[in-house]
PDB file of C-alpha atoms in Angstrom:
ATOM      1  CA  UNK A   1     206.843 137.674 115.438  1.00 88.00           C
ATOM      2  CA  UNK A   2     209.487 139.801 116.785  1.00 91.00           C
ATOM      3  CA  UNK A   3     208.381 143.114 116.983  1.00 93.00           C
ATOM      4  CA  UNK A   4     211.690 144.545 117.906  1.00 94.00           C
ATOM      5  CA  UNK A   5     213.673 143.189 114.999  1.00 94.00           C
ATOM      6  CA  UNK A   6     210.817 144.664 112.713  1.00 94.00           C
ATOM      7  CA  UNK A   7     211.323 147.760 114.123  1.00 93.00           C
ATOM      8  CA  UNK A   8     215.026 147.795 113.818  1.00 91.00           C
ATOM      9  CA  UNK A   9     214.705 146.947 110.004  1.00 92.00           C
ATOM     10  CA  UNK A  10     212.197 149.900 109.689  1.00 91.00           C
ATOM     11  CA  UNK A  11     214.299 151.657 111.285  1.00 87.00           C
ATOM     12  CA  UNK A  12     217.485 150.939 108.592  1.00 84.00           C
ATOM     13  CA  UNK A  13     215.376 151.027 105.669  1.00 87.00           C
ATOM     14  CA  UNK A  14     211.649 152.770 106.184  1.00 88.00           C
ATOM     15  CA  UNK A  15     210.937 152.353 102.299  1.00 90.00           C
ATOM     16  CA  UNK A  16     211.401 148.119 102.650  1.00 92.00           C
ATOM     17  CA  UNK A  17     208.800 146.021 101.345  1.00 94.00           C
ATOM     18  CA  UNK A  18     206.518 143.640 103.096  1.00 94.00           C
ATOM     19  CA  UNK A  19     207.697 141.517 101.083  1.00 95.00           C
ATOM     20  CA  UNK A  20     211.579 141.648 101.985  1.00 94.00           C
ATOM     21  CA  UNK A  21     210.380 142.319 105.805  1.00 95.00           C
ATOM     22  CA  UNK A  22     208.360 138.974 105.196  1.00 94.00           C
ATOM     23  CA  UNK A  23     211.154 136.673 104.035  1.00 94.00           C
ATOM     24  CA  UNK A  24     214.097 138.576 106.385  1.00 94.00           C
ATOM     25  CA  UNK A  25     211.483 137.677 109.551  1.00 94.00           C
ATOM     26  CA  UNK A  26     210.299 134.465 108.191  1.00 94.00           C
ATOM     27  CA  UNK A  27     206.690 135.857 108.115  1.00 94.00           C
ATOM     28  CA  UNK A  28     203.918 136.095 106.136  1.00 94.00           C
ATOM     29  CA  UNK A  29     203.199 139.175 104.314  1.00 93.00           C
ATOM     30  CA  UNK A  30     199.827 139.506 106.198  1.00 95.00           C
ATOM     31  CA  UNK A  31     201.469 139.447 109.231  1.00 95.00           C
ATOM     32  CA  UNK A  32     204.091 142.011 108.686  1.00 94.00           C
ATOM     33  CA  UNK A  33     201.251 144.227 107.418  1.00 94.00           C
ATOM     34  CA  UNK A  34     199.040 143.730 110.092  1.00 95.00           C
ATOM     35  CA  UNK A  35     201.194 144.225 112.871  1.00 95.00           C
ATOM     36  CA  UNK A  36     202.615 147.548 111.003  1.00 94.00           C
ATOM     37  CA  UNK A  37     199.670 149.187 110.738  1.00 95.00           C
ATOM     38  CA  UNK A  38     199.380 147.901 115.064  1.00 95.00           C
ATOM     39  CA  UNK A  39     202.119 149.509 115.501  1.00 95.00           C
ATOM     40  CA  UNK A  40     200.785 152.944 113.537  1.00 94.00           C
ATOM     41  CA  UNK A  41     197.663 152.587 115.485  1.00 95.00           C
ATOM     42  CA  UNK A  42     199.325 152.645 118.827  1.00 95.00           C
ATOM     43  CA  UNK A  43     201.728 155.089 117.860  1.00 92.00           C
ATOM     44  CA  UNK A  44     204.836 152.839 117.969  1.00 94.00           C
ATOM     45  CA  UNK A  45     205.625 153.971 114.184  1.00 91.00           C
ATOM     46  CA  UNK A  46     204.728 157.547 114.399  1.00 88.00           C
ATOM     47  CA  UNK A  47     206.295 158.373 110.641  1.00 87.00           C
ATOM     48  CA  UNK A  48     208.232 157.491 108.118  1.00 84.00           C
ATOM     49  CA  UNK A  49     210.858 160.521 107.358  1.00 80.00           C
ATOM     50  CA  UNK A  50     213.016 161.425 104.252  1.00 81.00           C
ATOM     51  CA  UNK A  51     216.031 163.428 105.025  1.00 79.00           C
ATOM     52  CA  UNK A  52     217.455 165.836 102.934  1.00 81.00           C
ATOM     53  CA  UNK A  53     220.910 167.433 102.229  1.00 81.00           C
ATOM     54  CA  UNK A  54     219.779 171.557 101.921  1.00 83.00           C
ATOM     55  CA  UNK A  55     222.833 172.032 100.625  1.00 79.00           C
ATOM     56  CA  UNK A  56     222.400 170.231  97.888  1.00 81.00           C
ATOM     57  CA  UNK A  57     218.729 171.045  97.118  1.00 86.00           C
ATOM     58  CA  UNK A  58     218.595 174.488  95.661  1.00 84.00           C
ATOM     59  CA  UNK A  59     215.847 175.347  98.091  1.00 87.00           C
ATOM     60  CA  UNK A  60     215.986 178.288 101.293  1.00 90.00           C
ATOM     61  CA  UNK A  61     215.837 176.542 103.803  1.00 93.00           C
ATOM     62  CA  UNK A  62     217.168 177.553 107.923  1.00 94.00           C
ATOM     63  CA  UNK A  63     217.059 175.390 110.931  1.00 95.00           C
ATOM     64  CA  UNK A  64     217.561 177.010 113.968  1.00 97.00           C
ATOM     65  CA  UNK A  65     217.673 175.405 117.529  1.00 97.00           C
ATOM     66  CA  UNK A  66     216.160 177.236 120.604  1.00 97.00           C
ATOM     67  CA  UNK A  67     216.721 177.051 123.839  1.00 97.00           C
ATOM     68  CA  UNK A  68     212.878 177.960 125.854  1.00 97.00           C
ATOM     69  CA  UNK A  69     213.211 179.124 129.435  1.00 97.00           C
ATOM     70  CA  UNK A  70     209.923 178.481 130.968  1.00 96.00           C
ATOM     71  CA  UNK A  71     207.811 178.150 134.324  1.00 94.00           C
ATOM     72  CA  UNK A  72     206.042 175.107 135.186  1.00 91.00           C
ATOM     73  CA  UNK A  73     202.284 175.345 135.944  1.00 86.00           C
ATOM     74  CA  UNK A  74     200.709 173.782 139.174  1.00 88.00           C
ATOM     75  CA  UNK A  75     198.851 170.854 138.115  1.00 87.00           C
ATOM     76  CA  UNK A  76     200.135 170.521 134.454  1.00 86.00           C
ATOM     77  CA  UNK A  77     204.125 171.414 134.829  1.00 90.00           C
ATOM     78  CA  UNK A  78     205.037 172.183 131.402  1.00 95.00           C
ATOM     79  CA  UNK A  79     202.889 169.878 129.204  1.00 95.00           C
ATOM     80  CA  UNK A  80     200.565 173.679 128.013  1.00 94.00           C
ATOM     81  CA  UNK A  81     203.301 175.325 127.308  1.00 95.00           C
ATOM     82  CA  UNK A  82     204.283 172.412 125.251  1.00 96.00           C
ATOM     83  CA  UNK A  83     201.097 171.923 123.718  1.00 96.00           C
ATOM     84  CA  UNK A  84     201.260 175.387 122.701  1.00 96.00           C
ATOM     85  CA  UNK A  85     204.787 175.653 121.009  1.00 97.00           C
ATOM     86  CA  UNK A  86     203.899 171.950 119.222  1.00 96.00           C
ATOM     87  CA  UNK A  87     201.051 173.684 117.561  1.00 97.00           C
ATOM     88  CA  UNK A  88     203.220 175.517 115.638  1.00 97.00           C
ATOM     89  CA  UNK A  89     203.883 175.068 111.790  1.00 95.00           C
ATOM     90  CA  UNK A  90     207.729 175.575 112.371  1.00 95.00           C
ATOM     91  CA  UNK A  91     208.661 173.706 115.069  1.00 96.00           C
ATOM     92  CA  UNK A  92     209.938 169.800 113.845  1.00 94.00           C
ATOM     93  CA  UNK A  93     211.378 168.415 117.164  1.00 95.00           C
ATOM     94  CA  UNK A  94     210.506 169.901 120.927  1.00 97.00           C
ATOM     95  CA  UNK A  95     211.774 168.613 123.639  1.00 97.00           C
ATOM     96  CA  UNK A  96     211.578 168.930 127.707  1.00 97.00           C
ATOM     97  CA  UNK A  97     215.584 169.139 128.910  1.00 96.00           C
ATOM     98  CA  UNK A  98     217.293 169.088 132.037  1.00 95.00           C
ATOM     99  CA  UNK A  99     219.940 171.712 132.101  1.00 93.00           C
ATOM    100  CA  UNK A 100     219.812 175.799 132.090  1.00 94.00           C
ATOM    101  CA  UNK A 101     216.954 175.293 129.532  1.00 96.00           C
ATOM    102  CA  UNK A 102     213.541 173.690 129.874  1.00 97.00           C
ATOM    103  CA  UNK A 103     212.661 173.058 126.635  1.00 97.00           C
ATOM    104  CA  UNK A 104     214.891 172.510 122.940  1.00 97.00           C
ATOM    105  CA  UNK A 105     212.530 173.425 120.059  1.00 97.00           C
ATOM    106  CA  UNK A 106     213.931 172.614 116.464  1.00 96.00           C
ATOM    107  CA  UNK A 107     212.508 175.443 113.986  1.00 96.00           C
ATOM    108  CA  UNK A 108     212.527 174.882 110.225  1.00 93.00           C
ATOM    109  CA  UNK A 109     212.275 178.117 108.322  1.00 94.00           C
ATOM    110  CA  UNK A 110     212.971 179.836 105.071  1.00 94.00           C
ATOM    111  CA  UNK A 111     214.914 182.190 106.135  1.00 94.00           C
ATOM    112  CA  UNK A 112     216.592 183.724 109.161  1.00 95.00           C
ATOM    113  CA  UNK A 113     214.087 186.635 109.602  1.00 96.00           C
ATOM    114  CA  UNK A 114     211.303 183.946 109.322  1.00 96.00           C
ATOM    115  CA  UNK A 115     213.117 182.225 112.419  1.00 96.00           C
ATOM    116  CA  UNK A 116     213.700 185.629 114.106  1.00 96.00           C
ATOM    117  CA  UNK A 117     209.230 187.168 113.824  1.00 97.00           C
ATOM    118  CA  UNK A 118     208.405 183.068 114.740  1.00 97.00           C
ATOM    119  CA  UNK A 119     210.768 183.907 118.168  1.00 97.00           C
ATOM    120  CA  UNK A 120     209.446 187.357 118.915  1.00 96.00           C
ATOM    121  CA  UNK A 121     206.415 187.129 118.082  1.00 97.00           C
ATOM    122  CA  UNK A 122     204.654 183.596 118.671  1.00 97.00           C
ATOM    123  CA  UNK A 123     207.329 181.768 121.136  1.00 97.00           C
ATOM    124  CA  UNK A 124     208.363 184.329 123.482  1.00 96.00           C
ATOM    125  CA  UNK A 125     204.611 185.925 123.942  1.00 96.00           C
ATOM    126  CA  UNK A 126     203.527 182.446 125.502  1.00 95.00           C
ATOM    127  CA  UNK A 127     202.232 182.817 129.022  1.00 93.00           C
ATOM    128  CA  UNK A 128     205.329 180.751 131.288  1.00 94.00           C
ATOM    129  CA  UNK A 129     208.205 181.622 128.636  1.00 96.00           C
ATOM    130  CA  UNK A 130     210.476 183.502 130.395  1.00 96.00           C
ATOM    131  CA  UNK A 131     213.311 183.793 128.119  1.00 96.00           C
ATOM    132  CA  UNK A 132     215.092 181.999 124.617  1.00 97.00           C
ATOM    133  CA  UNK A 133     218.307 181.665 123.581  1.00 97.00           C
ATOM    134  CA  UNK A 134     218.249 180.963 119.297  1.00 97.00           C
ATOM    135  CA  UNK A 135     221.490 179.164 117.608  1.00 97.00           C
ATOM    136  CA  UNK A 136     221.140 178.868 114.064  1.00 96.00           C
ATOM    137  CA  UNK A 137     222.094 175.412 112.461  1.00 93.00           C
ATOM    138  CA  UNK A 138     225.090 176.374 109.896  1.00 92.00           C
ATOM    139  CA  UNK A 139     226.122 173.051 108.645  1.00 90.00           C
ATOM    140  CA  UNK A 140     224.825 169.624 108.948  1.00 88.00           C
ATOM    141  CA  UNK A 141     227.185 166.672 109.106  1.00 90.00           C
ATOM    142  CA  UNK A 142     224.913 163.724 110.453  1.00 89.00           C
ATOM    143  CA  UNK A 143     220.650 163.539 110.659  1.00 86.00           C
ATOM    144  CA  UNK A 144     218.857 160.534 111.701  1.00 81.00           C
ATOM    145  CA  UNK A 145     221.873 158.241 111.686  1.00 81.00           C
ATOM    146  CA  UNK A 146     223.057 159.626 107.944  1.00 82.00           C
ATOM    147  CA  UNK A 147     226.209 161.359 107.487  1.00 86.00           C
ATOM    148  CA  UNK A 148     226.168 163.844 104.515  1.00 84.00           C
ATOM    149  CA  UNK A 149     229.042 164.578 102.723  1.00 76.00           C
ATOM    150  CA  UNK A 150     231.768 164.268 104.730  1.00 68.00           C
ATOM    151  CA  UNK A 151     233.619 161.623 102.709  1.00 63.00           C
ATOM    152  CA  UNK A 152     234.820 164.493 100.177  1.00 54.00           C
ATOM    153  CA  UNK A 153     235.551 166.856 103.362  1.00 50.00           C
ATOM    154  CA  UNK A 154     237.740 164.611 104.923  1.00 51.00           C
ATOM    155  CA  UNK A 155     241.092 163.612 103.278  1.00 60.00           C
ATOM    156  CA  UNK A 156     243.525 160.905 104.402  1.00 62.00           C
ATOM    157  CA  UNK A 157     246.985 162.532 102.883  1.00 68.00           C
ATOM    158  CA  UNK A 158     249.344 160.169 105.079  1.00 73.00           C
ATOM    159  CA  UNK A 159     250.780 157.562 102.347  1.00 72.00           C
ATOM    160  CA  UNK A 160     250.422 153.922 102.666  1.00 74.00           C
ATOM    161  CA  UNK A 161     253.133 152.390 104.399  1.00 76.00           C
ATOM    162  CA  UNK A 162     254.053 148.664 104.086  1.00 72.00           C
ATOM    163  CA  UNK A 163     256.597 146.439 105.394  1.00 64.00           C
TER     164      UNK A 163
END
């Protein structure tokens, strides 16, 4: 089976069938099934993820991105402090960077105050932060490889010119 082409059609299309993913591979259905759930157990396939247009869903909802300044620790380098800002409810994505900031933490929040008490009072407390920088997330255009609503943003007024 290849693996890697069943990926990439997971990828496109996470709610596909075994069914379709069995006749696109030329597989059986117990063999697209088994090596799924392989592929969950080794943590290959670590979700399946809906993405939503806030805008459109009548719901509060803030992301924020934040930049974490942060020591290393002898013998671990960052992975604790890592560990500890994972734990947290609000944090989707985190990230180790190179650049003027060790770590990029994506917060999810209902508000902005929400995003401002999760900063001051459970990120920048950990032991080895030393500083954050927050930018709060004011329009989306593109998420996971979906662009939202930019067709009716974007007009063409040049007319159509033929020879």
């Amino acid at each position: 089976m290849d693996t890697n082409k069943l990926i990439d059609l997971l990828i496109d299309d996470p709610r596909i069938t075994v069914t379709s993913l069995a006749d696109i591979l030329n597989e059986s259905e117990e063999s697209i099934d088994g090596e799924i759930k392989r592929l969950e157990n080794d943590k290959v396939i670590c979700g399946y993820h809906t993405v939503i247009n806030w805008d459109k869903a009548n719901k509060d909802h803030v992301d924020a991105i934040i930049g974490v300044q942060a020591s290393s620790e002898r013998g671990f380098g960052y992975d604790k402090i890592a560990e500890k800002i994972a734990r947290f409810p609000e944090v989707s994505s985190l990230y180790l960077m190179s650049g003027n900031y060790e770590f990029f933490v994506s917060v999810n929040a209902k508000t902005m105050r929400e995003v401002a008490d999760f900063v001051g009072e459970k990120l920048a407390p950990i032991e080895g932060v030393s500083g954050t920088m927050t930018m709060f997330v004011l329009k989306k255009y593109k998420v996971h490889g979906v662009a939202l609503d930019m067709e009716s943003e974007v007009k063409d007024d040049r007319q159509i010119v033929s020879a």
